[in-house]
Amino acid sequence: MPTLRLALSQVNPRVGDLSGNADLVRSWTRRAADAGAQLVLFPEMMLTGYPVEDLVFRRSFIAASRAALERLAADLAADGLGDLPVVVGYLDADGPPQISGDAEPGRGARNAAALLHRGTVVARYFKHHLPNYGVFDEDRYFIPGDELTVVRIGGVDTALTICEDLWQAGGPFAAARQAGVGLVVNINGSPYELNKDDVRLPLVRRRAAEAGATVAYVNMIGGQDELVFEGDSMIVTADGDLLTRAPQFVEHLLVHDVELPAATTAPGSQSVADDMRVVHSIVETIPPAPTGPAAVGGLIEPVADEAEVWQALVLGLRDYVNKNGFPSVVLGLSGGIDSAVVAALSVDALGPDRVVGVSLPSQHSSEHSREDAADLAKRTGLDYRVEPIQPMVDSFLANLSLSGIAVENLQARVRGVILMALSNQEGHLVLTTGNKSELAVGYSTLYGDSVGGFNPIKDVWKTLVWRLAKWRNADAARRGETAPIPENSIGKPPSAELSPGQLDSDSLPDYDVLDPILIGYVDGDLGRDGLVESGHDPAVVDKVLRLVDTAEYKRRQSAPGAKISMKAFGRDRRLPITNRWREDG
């Protein structure tokens, strides 16, 4: 049986940076060549970044993607890498955008993969299954392909597929079996969700069995607005054996020697399989089989849930800040658990010299909260400042007759004004610190504590915030480092401290009661009856659902934040603001 040395390039592209992404392909292909690779794989839409959203509708962008692909093929050859086959994702089109007046049925923008060899594009493949759920809108953007591209590489028939092709039975993988391929390449832009790695391996095994072939699965890493891509690239045999698996959340070149069956069909033949036309081509020459020991990529075991989420949040924050060109971040440090976790995440993502924490005490801020904020700053080394807000609040109250919740909201809005002023003056990105539980029930002040350009814990339930804090401190202890989060911030009852003796439990059920209801309603789409049948108190359910339903207008105005759950607020969950339907009747 032939042996191919595969190199899976788990890299971090940037949306719209065609030249920078092409340079990534060139540099990582050089690394793969130095490792003796005979076939190099890059992620879905590598050249353009993913997802490109409505950039698809710009013909100039599509033309630039196609030109960048041709230029990349030539540059790889000029780099002395022409004999090494490279699979790369890009944006293509064989007709006008579907939204244009001159659109043609069955033609338009394509989510595409290309095989580059000896300075040319040897083969192209158009994604067949287009996801249209959750964060995906690919039916809006792309036309599905109806051909399976099979390329003979080193004597092995290799089928090209893209991301969602793996998540649905039939189509390309069924066609690959009928075509008798030995290897299926699957290039991905598969966003992170907690425990998705536990789903991914069984899924790759099912598709490998369906195709009767080894599957090489490569996924990108990096943050793109709300999405985080964690990598987790792997190679799985037709029998379901996991040969190698890459680490999560880091760029990585996974190089592994794979024994594959020799091709038996006549090259250049075409056939129809599972409603897909199979198109064959051949790569005449590839680098010779390396001498010496076999390349073994190794197996990376999944980490604990809290470690996985922490890495995802750090990566999402780091890439949002860096890819958008912000020099630093600023956030309000209340001494509470949410701002403490956001501060620790920020320091891990950017370093303490790029994080500004501001204590914004009022007359209702407890001494222990001020001390906890200062303690966190000392533990992490971030730039710590104190800006008392009471004189500014008093100036407003001297000119406005306000009481009750209006005064509470005024304090939050003064804090927001100060943070935005520092942002304008010094160039920081303001981070907001509201967790998913608060966002769900509207427990925030518009233009106050909700002010910010990014929210690192937007998709983190309050109970998980506590778990993350405890995990991060324990992880620091294991490494002999200072725990970043004060124990007082973890242990004390949560409070907005906007009125005397205020606690979150004055307005909300305890978070141990609240979060399971919210998870069922928001993530699971359970109605009132389903929640009550699950054992929740009907009166509490009714109260929580009213809070969630009436807070939709607030969530529409909230800052983006990294998605880590199956249903994040934003593109995952789209409900009308003006909506009379209520689950409690």
XYZ file of C-alpha atoms in Angstrom:
585
model
C 0.000 0.000 0.000
C 1.267 3.523 -0.758
C 2.190 5.753 2.165
C 1.520 9.493 2.044
C 2.983 11.961 4.491
C 0.123 14.345 5.212
C 0.549 17.801 6.732
C -2.568 19.350 8.260
C -1.993 23.082 8.703
C -4.123 24.261 11.625
C -3.664 28.017 11.207
C -5.312 31.342 12.033
C -6.414 33.355 8.964
C -7.968 36.821 9.071
C -11.153 37.685 7.197
C -10.457 39.914 4.212
C -6.661 39.703 4.469
C -6.041 37.889 1.211
C -2.349 38.724 0.950
C -1.684 37.967 4.619
C -3.530 34.657 4.406
C -1.640 33.727 1.251
C 1.601 34.451 3.078
C 0.443 32.076 5.828
C -0.087 29.355 3.222
C 3.380 29.940 1.795
C 5.163 29.911 5.166
C 3.307 26.863 6.499
C 3.793 25.012 3.214
C 7.526 25.632 3.607
C 7.347 24.157 7.102
C 5.442 21.168 5.743
C 7.997 20.665 2.978
C 10.803 20.783 5.520
C 8.964 18.022 7.395
C 8.887 15.871 4.249
C 5.168 16.315 3.510
C 3.695 14.985 0.267
C 0.277 16.650 0.620
C -0.539 19.821 2.578
C -4.028 20.800 3.713
C -5.331 24.217 4.784
C -8.735 25.132 6.262
C -12.012 26.171 4.663
C -11.908 29.568 2.909
C -8.312 29.939 4.012
C -7.556 32.678 1.525
C -10.460 34.925 2.480
C -10.938 33.976 6.108
C -14.235 32.595 7.367
C -17.040 33.520 7.548
C -16.997 36.395 5.069
C -20.751 37.052 5.404
C -22.055 39.717 2.991
C -18.636 40.263 1.449
C -19.822 37.385 -0.726
C -22.112 39.824 -2.520
C -19.224 42.060 -3.604
C -18.037 40.981 -7.015
C -14.777 42.820 -6.373
C -14.112 40.564 -3.380
C -14.834 37.388 -5.311
C -12.562 38.558 -8.138
C -9.821 39.324 -5.613
C -10.171 35.835 -4.095
C -9.876 34.139 -7.480
C -6.878 36.263 -8.419
C -5.224 35.580 -5.064
C -5.606 31.839 -5.648
C -3.894 31.987 -9.055
C -1.156 34.198 -7.621
C -0.653 31.843 -4.683
C -0.203 28.865 -7.002
C 2.481 30.760 -8.921
C 4.166 31.988 -5.727
C 4.372 28.480 -4.287
C 6.127 27.328 -7.439
C 8.456 30.329 -7.281
C 9.226 29.389 -3.666
C 10.465 26.013 -4.898
C 7.379 24.263 -3.540
C 5.626 23.569 -6.828
C 5.893 19.774 -6.638
C 4.135 19.688 -3.267
C 0.319 19.481 -3.702
C -1.525 22.017 -1.560
C -5.275 22.045 -0.806
C -6.590 25.458 0.158
C -10.081 26.887 0.707
C -11.153 30.071 -1.076
C -14.186 31.983 -2.399
C -15.166 31.320 -6.013
C -18.148 32.042 -8.261
C -19.439 30.762 -11.581
C -22.185 33.349 -11.916
C -23.547 36.607 -10.487
C -24.552 36.835 -6.811
C -28.009 35.433 -6.133
C -29.261 38.814 -4.941
C -28.515 40.514 -8.269
C -30.979 41.055 -11.080
C -28.850 39.037 -13.495
C -28.623 35.967 -11.208
C -28.703 32.593 -12.962
C -30.328 29.428 -11.538
C -27.734 27.003 -10.233
C -24.890 29.507 -10.518
C -23.380 32.021 -8.148
C -20.896 32.259 -5.291
C -19.173 29.051 -4.224
C -17.506 27.933 -1.042
C -14.592 26.241 -2.764
C -11.432 24.193 -2.321
C -8.570 24.101 -4.788
C -5.600 21.808 -5.250
C -2.486 23.746 -6.260
C 0.444 22.036 -7.969
C 3.332 23.217 -10.127
C 2.099 26.773 -10.323
C -1.454 26.033 -11.412
C -4.879 25.178 -10.041
C -5.113 21.466 -10.837
C -8.611 20.860 -9.430
C -11.494 22.679 -7.762
C -14.317 21.461 -5.561
C -17.516 23.306 -4.565
C -19.053 22.571 -1.151
C -22.109 20.337 -1.526
C -23.912 20.514 1.837
C -24.580 24.114 2.890
C -25.466 24.632 6.585
C -28.298 27.020 7.328
C -28.724 26.709 11.095
C -27.213 28.330 14.182
C -24.594 30.856 13.109
C -24.567 29.610 9.505
C -26.342 31.287 6.597
C -24.700 29.488 3.714
C -27.914 29.041 1.723
C -28.032 32.829 1.700
C -24.568 33.094 0.236
C -23.588 30.037 -1.774
C -24.776 27.669 -4.467
C -24.145 23.977 -3.659
C -21.790 21.945 -5.805
C -22.918 18.743 -7.487
C -19.547 17.252 -8.426
C -17.108 15.247 -6.317
C -13.525 16.074 -7.191
C -11.150 13.108 -6.972
C -7.433 13.703 -7.518
C -4.871 10.921 -7.811
C -1.955 11.919 -5.593
C 0.990 9.582 -5.165
C -1.086 6.726 -6.526
C -3.947 7.350 -4.062
C -7.358 8.592 -5.191
C -8.164 11.527 -2.923
C -11.581 13.195 -2.655
C -11.969 16.847 -1.682
C -14.779 17.858 0.703
C -15.563 20.894 2.855
C -16.826 21.133 6.465
C -20.627 20.554 6.388
C -20.120 17.753 3.861
C -18.878 15.819 6.907
C -21.862 16.650 9.127
C -24.507 15.142 6.845
C -24.772 11.593 5.564
C -24.949 10.996 1.842
C -23.624 13.270 -0.839
C -19.841 13.526 -1.112
C -18.908 10.780 1.352
C -21.322 8.286 -0.167
C -20.054 9.257 -3.611
C -16.474 8.806 -2.388
C -17.221 5.200 -1.475
C -18.712 4.504 -4.901
C -15.715 6.144 -6.502
C -13.389 3.860 -4.541
C -11.187 6.584 -3.061
C -8.542 5.838 -0.467
C -8.475 9.263 1.219
C -11.085 11.957 1.853
C -9.767 15.422 2.643
C -12.157 17.551 4.711
C -11.185 21.212 5.203
C -13.056 23.114 7.906
C -14.101 26.366 9.475
C -15.949 24.638 12.322
C -16.737 27.006 15.235
C -16.140 26.035 18.818
C -18.820 24.946 21.267
C -18.225 23.358 24.643
C -17.823 19.586 24.218
C -17.976 19.798 20.436
C -14.716 17.843 20.361
C -16.615 14.948 21.941
C -19.057 15.037 19.019
C -16.471 15.583 16.298
C -14.473 12.358 16.610
C -17.512 10.020 16.433
C -18.752 12.063 13.472
C -15.462 11.728 11.582
C -15.539 8.009 12.307
C -19.051 7.716 10.830
C -18.069 9.529 7.650
C -14.874 7.484 7.318
C -16.964 4.313 7.542
C -19.469 5.723 5.046
C -16.717 6.549 2.565
C -14.753 3.380 3.289
C -11.678 5.618 3.348
C -9.316 7.433 5.675
C -10.459 10.973 6.503
C -7.997 13.835 7.012
C -9.875 16.548 8.924
C -8.217 19.975 9.236
C -9.830 22.878 11.088
C -8.743 26.485 11.503
C -8.102 28.203 14.821
C -8.676 31.779 15.873
C -11.340 34.299 16.777
C -13.643 36.005 14.273
C -16.106 38.395 15.907
C -18.372 36.105 17.997
C -16.905 32.866 16.679
C -13.898 30.954 17.951
C -12.303 28.113 15.976
C -10.363 25.626 18.074
C -8.584 23.394 15.568
C -8.814 19.795 16.812
C -7.561 18.501 13.453
C -7.273 14.729 13.095
C -6.811 11.713 10.833
C -9.160 8.722 11.172
C -9.026 5.455 9.220
C -11.945 3.745 7.509
C -12.037 1.310 10.449
C -12.410 4.178 12.899
C -8.864 4.215 14.272
C -7.757 7.660 15.403
C -4.217 7.976 14.046
C -3.366 11.472 15.204
C -5.050 14.506 16.735
C -3.890 18.108 17.086
C -4.136 20.334 20.170
C -6.946 22.870 20.527
C -6.684 26.677 20.297
C -3.124 26.860 18.950
C -1.620 26.947 15.491
C -0.135 23.549 14.754
C 1.313 21.548 11.877
C 0.095 17.954 12.219
C 2.389 15.701 10.160
C 1.654 11.999 9.941
C 2.464 9.106 7.594
C -0.666 7.259 6.473
C -0.870 3.958 4.630
C -3.554 4.180 1.955
C -4.907 1.835 -0.715
C -3.591 2.247 -4.236
C -5.987 3.640 -6.834
C -7.647 1.102 -9.125
C -9.888 3.157 -11.444
C -8.681 4.414 -14.776
C -7.426 7.995 -14.369
C -9.490 10.682 -16.040
C -12.741 8.728 -15.888
C -16.041 10.319 -14.877
C -19.023 8.652 -13.266
C -22.189 9.499 -11.411
C -22.472 8.426 -7.769
C -25.136 9.319 -5.204
C -26.459 12.076 -7.472
C -22.983 13.591 -7.757
C -20.845 13.493 -10.844
C -17.359 12.257 -9.980
C -14.613 14.169 -11.760
C -11.139 12.650 -11.774
C -7.791 14.312 -12.294
C -4.202 13.352 -11.559
C -1.128 14.945 -10.035
C 1.781 13.533 -11.959
C 4.636 14.248 -9.556
C 4.879 14.747 -5.811
C 7.900 14.883 -3.486
C 9.479 11.457 -2.992
C 8.657 9.390 0.050
C 10.880 10.566 2.907
C 13.547 8.259 4.240
C 14.095 7.606 7.907
C 11.576 7.094 10.683
C 7.883 7.435 9.988
C 6.258 10.746 10.869
C 3.904 10.402 13.831
C 1.692 13.355 14.675
C 0.786 12.184 18.161
C -2.489 12.214 20.055
C -3.632 15.148 22.173
C -6.161 14.243 24.839
C -9.074 16.668 25.426
C -8.823 18.888 28.509
C -11.348 19.601 31.276
C -14.393 21.688 30.365
C -13.253 24.731 32.331
C -9.796 24.664 30.739
C -11.353 24.332 27.295
C -13.738 27.257 27.828
C -10.991 29.424 29.315
C -8.760 28.837 26.290
C -11.644 29.633 23.945
C -12.441 32.887 25.736
C -8.788 33.938 25.819
C -8.341 33.236 22.112
C -11.583 34.979 21.161
C -10.654 38.088 23.143
C -7.043 38.182 21.946
C -7.972 37.909 18.280
C -10.793 40.454 18.525
C -8.407 42.977 20.067
C -5.404 42.248 17.851
C -7.158 41.714 14.532
C -9.053 44.981 14.983
C -5.919 46.892 15.903
C -6.676 47.926 19.496
C -3.557 48.593 21.574
C -5.171 47.747 24.908
C -8.417 47.211 26.824
C -10.100 48.974 29.730
C -12.759 47.644 32.088
C -14.468 48.571 35.308
C -13.192 46.610 38.326
C -15.981 46.328 40.874
C -14.397 43.687 43.075
C -17.101 41.238 42.003
C -16.703 37.893 40.288
C -17.629 38.945 36.744
C -15.168 41.806 36.406
C -12.510 39.713 38.142
C -12.878 36.897 35.612
C -12.860 39.337 32.685
C -9.729 40.995 34.057
C -7.970 37.633 34.460
C -8.988 36.601 30.950
C -7.694 39.907 29.598
C -4.321 39.544 31.286
C -3.994 35.983 29.990
C -4.950 37.115 26.483
C -2.955 40.332 26.202
C -0.526 40.631 29.099
C -0.901 42.983 32.070
C 0.676 45.952 30.276
C -2.260 46.049 27.824
C -5.041 45.904 30.441
C -6.400 48.898 32.360
C -8.680 48.205 35.320
C -10.624 51.104 36.799
C -12.278 51.064 40.202
C -15.331 53.334 40.055
C -16.612 53.492 43.642
C -19.796 55.259 44.723
C -21.146 55.834 48.217
C -22.708 52.355 48.034
C -19.462 50.560 47.138
C -18.382 48.438 50.086
C -14.891 48.637 51.480
C -14.325 44.947 50.777
C -15.237 45.443 47.105
C -12.694 48.235 46.772
C -10.083 46.088 48.488
C -10.890 43.109 46.267
C -10.471 45.213 43.130
C -7.096 46.484 44.341
C -6.073 42.946 45.330
C -6.863 41.611 41.845
C -4.814 44.402 40.270
C -1.866 43.526 42.501
C -2.174 39.813 41.709
C -2.309 40.310 37.935
C -0.087 43.368 37.510
C -2.553 45.278 35.336
C -2.689 49.085 35.173
C -4.956 49.983 38.103
C -6.750 53.282 38.561
C -9.399 54.669 40.906
C -12.026 57.141 39.677
C -14.683 57.908 42.325
C -18.059 58.577 40.724
C -20.021 60.068 43.619
C -19.184 63.750 42.884
C -20.416 63.302 39.295
C -23.549 61.490 40.461
C -24.230 64.278 42.951
C -23.903 66.866 40.190
C -26.603 65.098 38.201
C -28.853 64.768 41.241
C -28.456 68.477 41.991
C -30.013 69.203 38.612
C -32.447 66.282 38.250
C -35.127 64.985 40.580
C -34.458 61.228 40.550
C -35.155 58.390 42.952
C -35.154 54.595 43.170
C -33.988 52.669 40.146
C -33.336 55.877 38.221
C -30.571 56.711 40.692
C -29.195 53.186 40.453
C -29.060 53.412 36.666
C -27.502 56.873 36.839
C -24.534 55.448 38.749
C -24.038 52.725 36.138
C -24.248 55.271 33.315
C -21.714 57.599 34.940
C -19.340 54.640 35.108
C -19.981 53.958 31.435
C -19.240 57.578 30.543
C -15.904 57.426 32.366
C -14.831 54.192 30.669
C -15.803 55.506 27.235
C -13.949 58.758 27.943
C -10.797 56.799 28.762
C -11.318 54.806 25.581
C -11.610 57.970 23.497
C -8.672 59.646 25.218
C -6.225 56.722 25.297
C -7.414 54.342 22.581
C -8.455 51.386 24.736
C -11.227 48.987 23.772
C -13.861 49.020 26.525
C -14.766 45.556 27.768
C -18.160 45.005 29.317
C -18.482 42.318 31.953
C -22.090 41.102 32.004
C -22.557 37.326 32.044
C -25.117 35.368 30.003
C -27.511 34.980 32.925
C -27.721 38.753 33.382
C -28.104 39.318 29.654
C -30.873 36.733 29.539
C -33.030 38.405 32.170
C -32.072 41.999 31.357
C -30.265 42.549 34.663
C -28.139 45.400 33.348
C -28.312 49.114 32.609
C -28.372 50.218 29.000
C -25.496 52.632 28.346
C -24.189 51.834 31.810
C -22.648 48.505 32.761
C -23.557 47.278 29.265
C -21.227 49.859 27.665
C -18.374 48.273 25.738
C -17.056 47.094 22.419
C -16.580 43.429 23.401
C -17.847 41.180 26.181
C -15.563 38.218 26.920
C -18.161 36.416 29.090
C -21.285 37.229 27.080
C -21.979 33.522 26.492
C -20.985 32.313 29.983
C -23.713 31.481 32.492
C -23.159 32.901 35.972
C -22.662 29.478 37.550
C -19.983 28.753 34.952
C -18.302 32.088 35.739
C -17.735 30.833 39.281
C -16.432 27.488 38.010
C -14.014 29.255 35.684
C -12.702 31.443 38.486
C -12.075 28.451 40.742
C -10.445 26.519 37.902
C -8.153 29.424 36.969
C -6.972 29.843 40.530
C -6.418 26.100 40.942
C -4.515 26.023 37.657
C -2.272 28.818 38.901
C -1.626 26.904 42.118
C -0.695 23.771 40.152
C 1.891 25.802 38.257
C 3.241 27.512 41.346
C 1.894 30.919 40.288
C -0.164 33.555 42.066
C -3.891 32.948 41.769
C -5.277 35.927 39.830
C -8.753 36.122 41.392
C -9.245 37.048 45.066
C -11.083 34.426 47.067
C -13.374 37.159 48.421
C -14.571 37.895 44.860
C -15.461 34.225 44.427
C -17.080 33.633 47.806
C -19.188 36.728 48.494
C -22.844 37.053 47.412
C -23.120 38.874 44.058
C -24.311 42.470 44.182
C -24.490 45.443 41.832
C -23.960 47.711 44.888
C -26.176 50.466 43.524
C -28.249 50.857 46.692
C -27.702 50.114 50.392
C -27.323 46.374 51.121
C -28.329 45.399 47.596
C -27.904 41.759 46.463
C -28.695 40.101 43.124
C -31.008 37.718 45.007
C -33.269 40.689 45.840
C -34.333 40.775 42.180
C -33.514 37.310 40.838
C -33.743 33.681 41.952
C -30.476 32.220 43.179
C -28.274 31.492 40.191
C -28.291 27.762 40.975
C -32.060 27.924 40.390
C -32.034 30.534 37.634
C -29.394 29.084 35.318
C -31.011 25.663 34.729
C -34.260 27.416 33.739
C -32.393 29.772 31.409
C -30.405 26.930 29.857
C -33.608 25.034 29.145
C -35.423 28.070 27.742
C -32.606 29.777 25.808
C -30.319 26.926 24.774
C -32.922 24.151 24.668
C -35.964 26.090 23.387
C -38.150 24.465 26.052
C -41.510 26.122 26.620
C -43.159 26.734 29.973
C -44.729 23.285 30.162
C -41.447 21.579 29.376
C -39.641 23.543 32.068
C -42.282 22.763 34.675
C -42.223 19.091 33.683
C -38.462 19.201 34.249
C -39.126 19.980 37.899
C -38.883 23.775 38.062
C -41.274 25.783 40.220
C -44.078 27.157 37.972
C -44.104 30.596 39.632
C -40.329 30.954 39.237
C -40.532 29.779 35.633
C -43.202 32.370 34.861
C -41.141 35.159 36.386
C -37.950 34.154 34.576
C -39.632 33.775 31.192
C -41.222 37.221 31.499
C -37.822 38.717 32.257
C -36.183 36.974 29.311
C -38.910 37.872 26.821
C -39.039 41.547 27.739
C -35.239 41.999 27.630
C -34.825 41.239 23.924
C -34.370 44.935 23.076
C -31.425 45.129 25.495
C -29.703 42.097 24.022
C -29.948 43.545 20.527
C -27.787 46.426 21.731
C -25.222 44.344 23.586
C -21.581 44.075 22.606
C -20.341 40.991 20.726
C -18.672 38.241 22.699
C -17.119 34.842 22.084
C -19.572 31.989 21.491
C -18.955 28.918 23.632
C -22.443 27.374 23.926
C -24.802 25.680 21.508
C -26.930 28.839 21.344
C -25.304 32.183 22.012
C -27.224 35.441 22.008
C -26.854 36.998 18.566
C -26.916 35.087 15.305
C -27.658 31.805 17.080
C -30.916 33.079 18.568
C -33.057 35.454 16.532
C -36.336 36.523 18.092
C -38.463 39.577 17.329
C -38.291 42.479 19.757
C -41.919 43.371 19.104
C -43.518 40.097 20.066
C -46.764 39.474 21.906
C -46.286 35.720 22.355
C -45.642 34.697 25.961
C -45.087 31.171 27.201
C -47.040 31.854 30.405
C -50.130 32.927 28.459
